[in-house]
PDB file of C-alpha atoms in Angstrom:
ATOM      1  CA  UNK A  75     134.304 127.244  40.429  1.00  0.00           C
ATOM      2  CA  UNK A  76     136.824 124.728  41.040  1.00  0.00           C
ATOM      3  CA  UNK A  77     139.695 125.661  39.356  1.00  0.00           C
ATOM      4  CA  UNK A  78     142.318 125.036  42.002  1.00  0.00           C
ATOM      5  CA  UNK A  79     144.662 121.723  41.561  1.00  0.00           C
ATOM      6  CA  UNK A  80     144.622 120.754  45.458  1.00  0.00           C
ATOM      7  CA  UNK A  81     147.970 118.496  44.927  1.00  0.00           C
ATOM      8  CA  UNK A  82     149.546 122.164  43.441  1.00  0.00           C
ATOM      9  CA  UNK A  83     148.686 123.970  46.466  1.00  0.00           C
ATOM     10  CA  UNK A  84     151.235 123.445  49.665  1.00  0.00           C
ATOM     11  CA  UNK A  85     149.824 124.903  53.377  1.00  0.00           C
ATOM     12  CA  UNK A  86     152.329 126.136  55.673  1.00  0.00           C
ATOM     13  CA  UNK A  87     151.437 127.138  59.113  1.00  0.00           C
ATOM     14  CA  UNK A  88     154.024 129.595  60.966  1.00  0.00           C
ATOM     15  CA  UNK A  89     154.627 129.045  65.124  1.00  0.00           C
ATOM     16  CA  UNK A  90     151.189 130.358  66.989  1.00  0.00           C
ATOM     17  CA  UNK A  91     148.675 129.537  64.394  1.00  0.00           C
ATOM     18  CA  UNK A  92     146.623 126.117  64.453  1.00  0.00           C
ATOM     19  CA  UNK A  93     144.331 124.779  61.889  1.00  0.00           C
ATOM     20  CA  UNK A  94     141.712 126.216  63.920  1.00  0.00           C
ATOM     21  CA  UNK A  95     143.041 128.983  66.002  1.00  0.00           C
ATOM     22  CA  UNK A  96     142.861 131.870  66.332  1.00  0.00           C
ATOM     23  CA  UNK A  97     140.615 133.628  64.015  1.00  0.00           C
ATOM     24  CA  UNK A  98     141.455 137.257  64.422  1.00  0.00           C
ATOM     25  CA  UNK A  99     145.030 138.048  63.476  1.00  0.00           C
ATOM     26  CA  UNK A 100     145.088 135.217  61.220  1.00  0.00           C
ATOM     27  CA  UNK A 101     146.710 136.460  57.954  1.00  0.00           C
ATOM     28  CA  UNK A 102     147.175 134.681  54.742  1.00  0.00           C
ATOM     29  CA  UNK A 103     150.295 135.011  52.367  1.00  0.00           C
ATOM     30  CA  UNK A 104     149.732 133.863  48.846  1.00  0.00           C
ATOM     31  CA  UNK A 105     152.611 133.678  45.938  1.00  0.00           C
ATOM     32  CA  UNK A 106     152.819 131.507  43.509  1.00  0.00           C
ATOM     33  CA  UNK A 107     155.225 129.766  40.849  1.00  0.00           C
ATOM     34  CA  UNK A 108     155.150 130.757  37.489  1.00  0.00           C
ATOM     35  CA  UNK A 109     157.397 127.797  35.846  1.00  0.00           C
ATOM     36  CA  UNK A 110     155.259 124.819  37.796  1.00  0.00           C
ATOM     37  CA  UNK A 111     151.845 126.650  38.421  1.00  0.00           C
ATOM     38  CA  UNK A 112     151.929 125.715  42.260  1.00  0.00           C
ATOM     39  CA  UNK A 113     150.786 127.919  44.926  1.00  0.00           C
ATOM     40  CA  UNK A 114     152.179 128.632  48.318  1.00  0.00           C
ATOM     41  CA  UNK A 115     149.874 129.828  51.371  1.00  0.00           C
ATOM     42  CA  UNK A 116     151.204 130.894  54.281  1.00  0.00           C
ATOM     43  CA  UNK A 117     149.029 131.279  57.288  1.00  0.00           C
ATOM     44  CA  UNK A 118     150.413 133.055  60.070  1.00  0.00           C
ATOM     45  CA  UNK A 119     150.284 136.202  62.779  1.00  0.00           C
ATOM     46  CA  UNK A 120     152.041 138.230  60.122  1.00  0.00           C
ATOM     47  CA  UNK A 121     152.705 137.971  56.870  1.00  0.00           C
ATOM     48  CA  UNK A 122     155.016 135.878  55.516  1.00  0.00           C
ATOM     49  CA  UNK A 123     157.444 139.243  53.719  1.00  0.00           C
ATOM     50  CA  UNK A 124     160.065 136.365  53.005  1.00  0.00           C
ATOM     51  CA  UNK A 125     157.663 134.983  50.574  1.00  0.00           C
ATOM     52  CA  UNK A 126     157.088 138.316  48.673  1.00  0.00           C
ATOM     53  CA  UNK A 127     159.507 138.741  45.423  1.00  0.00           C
ATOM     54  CA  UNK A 128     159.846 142.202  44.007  1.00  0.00           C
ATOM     55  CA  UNK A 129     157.371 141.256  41.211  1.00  0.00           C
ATOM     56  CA  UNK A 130     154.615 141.811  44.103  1.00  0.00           C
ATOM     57  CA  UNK A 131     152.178 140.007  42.540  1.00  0.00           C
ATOM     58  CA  UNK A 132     151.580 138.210  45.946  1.00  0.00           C
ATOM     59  CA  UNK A 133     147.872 137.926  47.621  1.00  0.00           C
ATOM     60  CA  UNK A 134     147.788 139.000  51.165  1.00  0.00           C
ATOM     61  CA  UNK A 135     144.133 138.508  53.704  1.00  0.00           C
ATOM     62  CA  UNK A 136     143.272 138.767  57.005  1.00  0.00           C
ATOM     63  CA  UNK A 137     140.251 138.463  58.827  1.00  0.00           C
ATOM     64  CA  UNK A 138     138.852 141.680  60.350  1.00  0.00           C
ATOM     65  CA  UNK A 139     135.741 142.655  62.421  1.00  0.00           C
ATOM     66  CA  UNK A 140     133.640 145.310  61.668  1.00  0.00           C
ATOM     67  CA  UNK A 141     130.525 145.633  63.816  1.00  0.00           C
ATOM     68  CA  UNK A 142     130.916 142.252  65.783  1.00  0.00           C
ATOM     69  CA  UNK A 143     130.732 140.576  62.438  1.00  0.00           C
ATOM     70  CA  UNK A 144     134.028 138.597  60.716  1.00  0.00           C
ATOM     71  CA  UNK A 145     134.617 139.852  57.214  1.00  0.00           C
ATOM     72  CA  UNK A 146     137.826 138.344  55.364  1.00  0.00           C
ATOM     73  CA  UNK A 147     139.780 141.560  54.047  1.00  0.00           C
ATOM     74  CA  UNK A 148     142.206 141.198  50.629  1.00  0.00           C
ATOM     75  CA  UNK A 149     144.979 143.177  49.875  1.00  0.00           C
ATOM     76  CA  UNK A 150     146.757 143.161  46.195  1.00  0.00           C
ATOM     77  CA  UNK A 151     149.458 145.668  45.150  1.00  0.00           C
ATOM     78  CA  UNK A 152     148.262 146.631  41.004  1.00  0.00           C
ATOM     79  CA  UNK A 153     151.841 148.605  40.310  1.00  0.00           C
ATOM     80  CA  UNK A 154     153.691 146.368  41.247  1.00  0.00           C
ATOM     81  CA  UNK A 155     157.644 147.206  41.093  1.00  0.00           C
ATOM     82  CA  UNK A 156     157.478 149.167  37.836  1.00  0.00           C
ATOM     83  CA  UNK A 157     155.200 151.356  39.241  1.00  0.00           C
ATOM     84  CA  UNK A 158     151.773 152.497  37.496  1.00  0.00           C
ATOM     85  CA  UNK A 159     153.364 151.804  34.062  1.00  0.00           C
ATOM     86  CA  UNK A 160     152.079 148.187  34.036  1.00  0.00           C
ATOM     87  CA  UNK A 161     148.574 148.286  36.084  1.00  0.00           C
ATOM     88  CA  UNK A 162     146.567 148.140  33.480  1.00  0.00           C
ATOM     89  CA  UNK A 163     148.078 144.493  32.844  1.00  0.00           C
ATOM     90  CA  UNK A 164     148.504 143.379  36.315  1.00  0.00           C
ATOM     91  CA  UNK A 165     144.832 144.508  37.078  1.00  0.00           C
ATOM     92  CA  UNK A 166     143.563 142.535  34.634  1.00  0.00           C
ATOM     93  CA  UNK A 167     145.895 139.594  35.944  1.00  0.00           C
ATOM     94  CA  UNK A 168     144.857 140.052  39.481  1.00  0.00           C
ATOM     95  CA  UNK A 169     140.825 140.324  39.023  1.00  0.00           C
ATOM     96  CA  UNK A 170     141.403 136.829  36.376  1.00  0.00           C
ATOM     97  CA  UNK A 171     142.829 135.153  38.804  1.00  0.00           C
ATOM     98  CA  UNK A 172     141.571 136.132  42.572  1.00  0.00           C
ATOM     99  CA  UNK A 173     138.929 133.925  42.488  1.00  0.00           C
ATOM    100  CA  UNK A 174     141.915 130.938  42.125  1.00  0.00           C
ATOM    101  CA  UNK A 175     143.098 132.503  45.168  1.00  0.00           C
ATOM    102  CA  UNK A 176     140.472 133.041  46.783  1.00  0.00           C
ATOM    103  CA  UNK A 177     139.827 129.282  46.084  1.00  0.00           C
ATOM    104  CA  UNK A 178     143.257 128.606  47.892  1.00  0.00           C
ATOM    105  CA  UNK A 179     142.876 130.397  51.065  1.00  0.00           C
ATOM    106  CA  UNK A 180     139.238 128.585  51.741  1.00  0.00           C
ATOM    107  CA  UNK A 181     140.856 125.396  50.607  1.00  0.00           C
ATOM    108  CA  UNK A 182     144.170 125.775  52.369  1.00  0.00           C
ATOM    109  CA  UNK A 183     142.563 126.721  55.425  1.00  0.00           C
ATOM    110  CA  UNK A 184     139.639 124.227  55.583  1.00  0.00           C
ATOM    111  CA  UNK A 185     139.660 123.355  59.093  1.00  0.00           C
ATOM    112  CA  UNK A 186     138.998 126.703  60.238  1.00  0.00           C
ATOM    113  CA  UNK A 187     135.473 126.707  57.918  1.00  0.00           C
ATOM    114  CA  UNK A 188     134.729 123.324  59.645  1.00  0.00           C
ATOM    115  CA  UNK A 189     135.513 124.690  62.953  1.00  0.00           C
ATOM    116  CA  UNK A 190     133.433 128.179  61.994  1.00  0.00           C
ATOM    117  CA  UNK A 191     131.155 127.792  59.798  1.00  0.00           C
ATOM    118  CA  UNK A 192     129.870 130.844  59.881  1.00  0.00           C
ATOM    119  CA  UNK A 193     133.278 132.409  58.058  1.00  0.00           C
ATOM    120  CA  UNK A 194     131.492 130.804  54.907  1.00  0.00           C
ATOM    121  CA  UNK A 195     129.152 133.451  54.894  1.00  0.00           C
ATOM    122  CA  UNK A 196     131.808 136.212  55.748  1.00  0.00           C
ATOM    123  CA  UNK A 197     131.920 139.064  53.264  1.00  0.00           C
ATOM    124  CA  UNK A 198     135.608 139.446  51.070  1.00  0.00           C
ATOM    125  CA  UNK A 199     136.601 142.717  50.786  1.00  0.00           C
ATOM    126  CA  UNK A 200     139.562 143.151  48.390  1.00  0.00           C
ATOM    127  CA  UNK A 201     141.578 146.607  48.399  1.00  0.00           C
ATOM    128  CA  UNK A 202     143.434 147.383  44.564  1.00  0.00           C
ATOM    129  CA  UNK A 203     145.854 149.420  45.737  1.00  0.00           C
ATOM    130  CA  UNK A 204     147.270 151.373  43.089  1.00  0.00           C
ATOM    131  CA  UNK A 205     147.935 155.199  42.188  1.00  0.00           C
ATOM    132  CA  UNK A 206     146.247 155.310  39.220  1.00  0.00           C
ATOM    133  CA  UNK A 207     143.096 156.509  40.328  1.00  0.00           C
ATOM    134  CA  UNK A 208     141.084 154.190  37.670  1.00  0.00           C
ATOM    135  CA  UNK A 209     142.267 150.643  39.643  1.00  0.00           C
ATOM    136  CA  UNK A 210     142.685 152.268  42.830  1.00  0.00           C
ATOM    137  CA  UNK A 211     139.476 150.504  44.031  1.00  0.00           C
ATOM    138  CA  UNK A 212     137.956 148.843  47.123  1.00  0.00           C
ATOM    139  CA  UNK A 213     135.172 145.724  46.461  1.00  0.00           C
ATOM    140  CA  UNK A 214     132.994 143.506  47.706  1.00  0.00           C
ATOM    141  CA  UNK A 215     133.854 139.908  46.029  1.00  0.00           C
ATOM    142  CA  UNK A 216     131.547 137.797  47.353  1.00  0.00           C
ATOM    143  CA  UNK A 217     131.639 135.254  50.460  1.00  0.00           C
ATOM    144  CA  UNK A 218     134.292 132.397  50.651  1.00  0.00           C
ATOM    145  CA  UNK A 219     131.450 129.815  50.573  1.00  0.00           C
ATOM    146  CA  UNK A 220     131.196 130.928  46.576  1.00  0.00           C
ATOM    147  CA  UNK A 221     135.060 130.012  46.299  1.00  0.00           C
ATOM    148  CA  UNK A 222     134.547 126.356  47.602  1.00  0.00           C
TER     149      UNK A 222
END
């Protein structure tokens, strides 16, 4: 994979959240800069909504449980702030470049796969919300170990 530029990518952790702790509640805020191609992850208790421009073409994860078992869940907004009028566009945007982000969170967050190993082989679970019915989807995208 390795597409990501690691010195483009800047980490910020908000108050309560450690490289390594906790797991659950951890959330992830992804935006990015069009003009200098760097990306910005947040990692916090909530997510970072100062971050989030009315473009919405931010990348927001937490991890969940489902049956005693971690899975990393993936949310991305397809209409965006004109509505369904552009999802065909941003849907293609978004599934060309999750696996960049996708990239960045396990990057960004490294010390948490060190410390947890097991989150490598974590299912990703990424909800297109949308109200077109066609992109209105919910997928399994792999594990983040295939994004390292």
């Amino acid at each position: 994979m390795k597409r990501l530029d690691p010195d483009k990518l800047f980490v910020e952790f908000r108050p309560c959240v450690t490289k390594t702790e906790p797991l659950l509640g951890r959330r992830y805020t992804l935006t990015h800069s069009d003009v200098t191609a760097e990306l910005f992850l947040t990692i916090g208790w909530t997510y970072a909504y100062d971050k989030i421009t009315p473009m919405r073409d931010e990348v927001l994860a937490e991890w969940r449980i489902d049956h005693g078992s971690p899975y990393l869940f993936v949310y991305v907004y397809v209409d965006g702030q004109y509505g369904s009028n552009q999802s065909t566009i941003r849907d293609t945007i978004f599934r060309r470049e999750l696996p960049l982000a996708l990239e960045a969170i396990r990057y960004g967050d490294q010390s948490l796969f060190k410390a947890y190993p097991e989150l490598d082989l974590a299912p990703i679970f990424i909800r297109f919300d949308s109200i077109n019915p066609r992109y209105n989807r919910y997928e399994y995208w792999g594990t983040p170990k295939d994004y390292q």
